[in-house]
Coordinates of N, CA and C in Angstrom, one line a residue:
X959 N 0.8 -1.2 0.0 CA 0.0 0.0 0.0 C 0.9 1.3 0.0
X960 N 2.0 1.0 0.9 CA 2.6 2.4 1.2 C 3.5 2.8 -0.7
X961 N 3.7 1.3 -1.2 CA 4.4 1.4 -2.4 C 3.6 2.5 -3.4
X962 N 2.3 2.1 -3.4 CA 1.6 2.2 -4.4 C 1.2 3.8 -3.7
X963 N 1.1 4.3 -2.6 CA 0.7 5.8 -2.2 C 2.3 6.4 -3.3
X964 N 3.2 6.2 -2.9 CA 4.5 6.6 -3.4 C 4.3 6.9 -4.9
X965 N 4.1 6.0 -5.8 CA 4.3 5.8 -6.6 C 3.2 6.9 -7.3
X966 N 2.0 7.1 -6.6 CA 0.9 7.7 -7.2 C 1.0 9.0 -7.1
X967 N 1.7 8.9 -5.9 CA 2.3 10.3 -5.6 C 3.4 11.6 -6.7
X968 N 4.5 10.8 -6.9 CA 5.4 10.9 -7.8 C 4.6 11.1 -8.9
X969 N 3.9 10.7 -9.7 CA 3.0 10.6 -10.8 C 2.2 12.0 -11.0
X970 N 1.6 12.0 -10.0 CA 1.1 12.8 -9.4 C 2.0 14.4 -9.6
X971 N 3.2 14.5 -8.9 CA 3.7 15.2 -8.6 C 4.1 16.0 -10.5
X972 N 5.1 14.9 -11.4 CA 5.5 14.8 -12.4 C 4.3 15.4 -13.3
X973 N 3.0 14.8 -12.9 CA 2.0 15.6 -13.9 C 2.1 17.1 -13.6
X974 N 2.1 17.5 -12.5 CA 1.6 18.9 -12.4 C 2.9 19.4 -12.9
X975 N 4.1 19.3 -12.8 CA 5.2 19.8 -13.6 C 5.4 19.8 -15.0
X976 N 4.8 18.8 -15.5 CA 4.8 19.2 -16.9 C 3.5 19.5 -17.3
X977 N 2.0 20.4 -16.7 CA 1.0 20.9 -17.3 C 1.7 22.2 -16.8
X978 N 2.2 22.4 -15.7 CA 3.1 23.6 -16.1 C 3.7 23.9 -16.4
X979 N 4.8 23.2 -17.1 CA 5.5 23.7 -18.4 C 5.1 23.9 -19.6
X980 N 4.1 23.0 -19.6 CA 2.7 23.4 -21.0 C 2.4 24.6 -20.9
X981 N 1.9 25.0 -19.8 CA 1.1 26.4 -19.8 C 2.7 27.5 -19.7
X982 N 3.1 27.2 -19.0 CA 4.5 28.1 -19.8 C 5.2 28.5 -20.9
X983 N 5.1 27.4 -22.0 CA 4.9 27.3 -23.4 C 3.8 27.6 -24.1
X984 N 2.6 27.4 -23.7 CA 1.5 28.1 -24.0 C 2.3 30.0 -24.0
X985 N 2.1 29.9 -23.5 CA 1.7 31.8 -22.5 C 3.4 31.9 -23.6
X986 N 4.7 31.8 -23.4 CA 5.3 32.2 -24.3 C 4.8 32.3 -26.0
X987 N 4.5 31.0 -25.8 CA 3.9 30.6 -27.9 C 3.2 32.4 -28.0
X988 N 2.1 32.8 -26.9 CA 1.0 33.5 -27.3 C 1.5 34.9 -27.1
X989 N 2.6 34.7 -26.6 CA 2.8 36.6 -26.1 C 4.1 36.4 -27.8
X990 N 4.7 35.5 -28.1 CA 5.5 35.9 -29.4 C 4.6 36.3 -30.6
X991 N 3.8 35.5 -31.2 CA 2.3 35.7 -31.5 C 1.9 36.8 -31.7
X992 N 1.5 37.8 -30.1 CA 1.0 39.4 -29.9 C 1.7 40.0 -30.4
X993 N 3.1 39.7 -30.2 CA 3.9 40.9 -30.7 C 4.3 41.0 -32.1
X994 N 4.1 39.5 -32.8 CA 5.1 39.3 -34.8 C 3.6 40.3 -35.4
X995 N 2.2 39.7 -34.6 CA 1.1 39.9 -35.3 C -0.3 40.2 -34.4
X996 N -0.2 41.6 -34.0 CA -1.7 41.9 -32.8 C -2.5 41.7 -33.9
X997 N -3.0 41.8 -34.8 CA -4.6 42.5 -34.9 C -4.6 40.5 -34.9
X998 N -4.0 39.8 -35.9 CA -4.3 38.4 -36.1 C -4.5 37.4 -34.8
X999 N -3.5 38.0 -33.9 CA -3.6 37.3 -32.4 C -5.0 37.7 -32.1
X1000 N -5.2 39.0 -32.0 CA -6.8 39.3 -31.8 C -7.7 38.6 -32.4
X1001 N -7.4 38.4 -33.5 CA -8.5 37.7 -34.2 C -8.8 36.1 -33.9
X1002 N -7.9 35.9 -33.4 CA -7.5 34.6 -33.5 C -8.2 34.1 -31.2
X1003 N -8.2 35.1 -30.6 CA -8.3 35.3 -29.5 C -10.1 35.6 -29.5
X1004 N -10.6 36.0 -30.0 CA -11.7 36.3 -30.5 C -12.2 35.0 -31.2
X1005 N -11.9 34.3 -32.0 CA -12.7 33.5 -32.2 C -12.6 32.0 -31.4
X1006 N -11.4 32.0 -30.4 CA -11.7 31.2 -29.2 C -12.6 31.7 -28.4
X1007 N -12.7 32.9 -27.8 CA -14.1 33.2 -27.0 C -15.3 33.1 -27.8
X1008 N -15.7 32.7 -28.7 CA -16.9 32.8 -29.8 C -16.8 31.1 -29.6
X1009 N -16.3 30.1 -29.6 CA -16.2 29.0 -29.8 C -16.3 28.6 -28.7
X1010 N -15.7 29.0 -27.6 CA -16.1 28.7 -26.1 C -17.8 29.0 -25.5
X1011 N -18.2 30.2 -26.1 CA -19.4 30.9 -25.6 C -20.7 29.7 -26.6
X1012 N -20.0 29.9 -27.8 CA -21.0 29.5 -28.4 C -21.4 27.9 -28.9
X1013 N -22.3 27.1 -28.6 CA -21.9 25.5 -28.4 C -23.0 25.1 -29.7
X1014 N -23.5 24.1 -30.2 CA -23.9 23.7 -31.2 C -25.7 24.1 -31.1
X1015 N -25.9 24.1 -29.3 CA -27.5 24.6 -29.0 C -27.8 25.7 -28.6
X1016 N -26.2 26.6 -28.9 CA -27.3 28.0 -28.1 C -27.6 29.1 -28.9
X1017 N -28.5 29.8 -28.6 CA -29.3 30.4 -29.1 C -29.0 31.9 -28.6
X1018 N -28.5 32.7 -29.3 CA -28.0 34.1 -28.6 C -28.8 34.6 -29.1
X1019 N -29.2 35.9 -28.2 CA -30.4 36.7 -28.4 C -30.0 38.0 -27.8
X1020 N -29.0 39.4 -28.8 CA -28.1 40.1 -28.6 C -28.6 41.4 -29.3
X1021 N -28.6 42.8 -29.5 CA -29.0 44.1 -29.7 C -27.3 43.9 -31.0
X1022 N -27.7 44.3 -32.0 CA -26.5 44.3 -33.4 C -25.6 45.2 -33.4
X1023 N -25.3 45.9 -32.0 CA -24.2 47.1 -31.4 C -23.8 46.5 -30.7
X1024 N -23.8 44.8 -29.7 CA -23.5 44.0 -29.2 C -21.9 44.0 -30.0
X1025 N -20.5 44.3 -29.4 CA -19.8 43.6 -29.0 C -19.1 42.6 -29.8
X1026 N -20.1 41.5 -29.2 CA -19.8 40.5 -29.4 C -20.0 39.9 -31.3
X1027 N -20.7 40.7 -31.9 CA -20.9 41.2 -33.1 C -19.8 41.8 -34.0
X1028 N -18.5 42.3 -33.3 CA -18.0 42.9 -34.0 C -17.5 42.4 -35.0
X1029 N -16.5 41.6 -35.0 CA -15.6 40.5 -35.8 C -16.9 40.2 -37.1
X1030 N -17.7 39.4 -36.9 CA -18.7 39.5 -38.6 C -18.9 40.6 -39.3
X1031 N -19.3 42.3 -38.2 CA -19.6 43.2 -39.0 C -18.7 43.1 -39.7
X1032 N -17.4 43.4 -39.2 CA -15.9 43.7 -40.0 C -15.4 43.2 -41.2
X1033 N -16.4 42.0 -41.3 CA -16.1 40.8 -42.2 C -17.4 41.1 -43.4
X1034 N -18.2 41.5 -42.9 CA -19.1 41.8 -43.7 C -19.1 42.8 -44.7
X1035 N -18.7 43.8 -43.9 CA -18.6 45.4 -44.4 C -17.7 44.9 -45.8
X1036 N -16.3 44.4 -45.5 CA -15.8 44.1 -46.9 C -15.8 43.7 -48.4

């Protein structure tokens, strides 16, 4: 028993060290990113919040000065 606490432990431990080096490498990847290319990083940051917010059943019900609207107008207008 005491093996197997040990071992789970370690495992344990090892995971959380490398999801934080992940998110370390994340967060570098995205701030090189902001700086080669903002408006694209924006864009690109923007359609992960649109993707997160928005799921295959929901139904947004928003005023078309909404915000969250911008990115299509911009796309539209063109």
């Amino acid at each position: 028993d005491r093996a197997a606490l040990v071992t789970v432990a370690e495992a344990t431990r090892q995971a959380s060290e490398l999801r934080g080096a992940g998110d370390a490498e994340s967060a570098r990847i995205y701030a090189e990113a902001h700086g080669q290319a903002p408006e694209f990083y924006g864009f690109l940051r923007r359609l992960e919040a649109y993707r997160k917010t928005i799921g295959s059943q929901t139904t947004l019900v928003l005023p078309p000065d909404n915000e969250f609207f911008e990115l299509l107008e911009s796309y539209r207008a063109k």
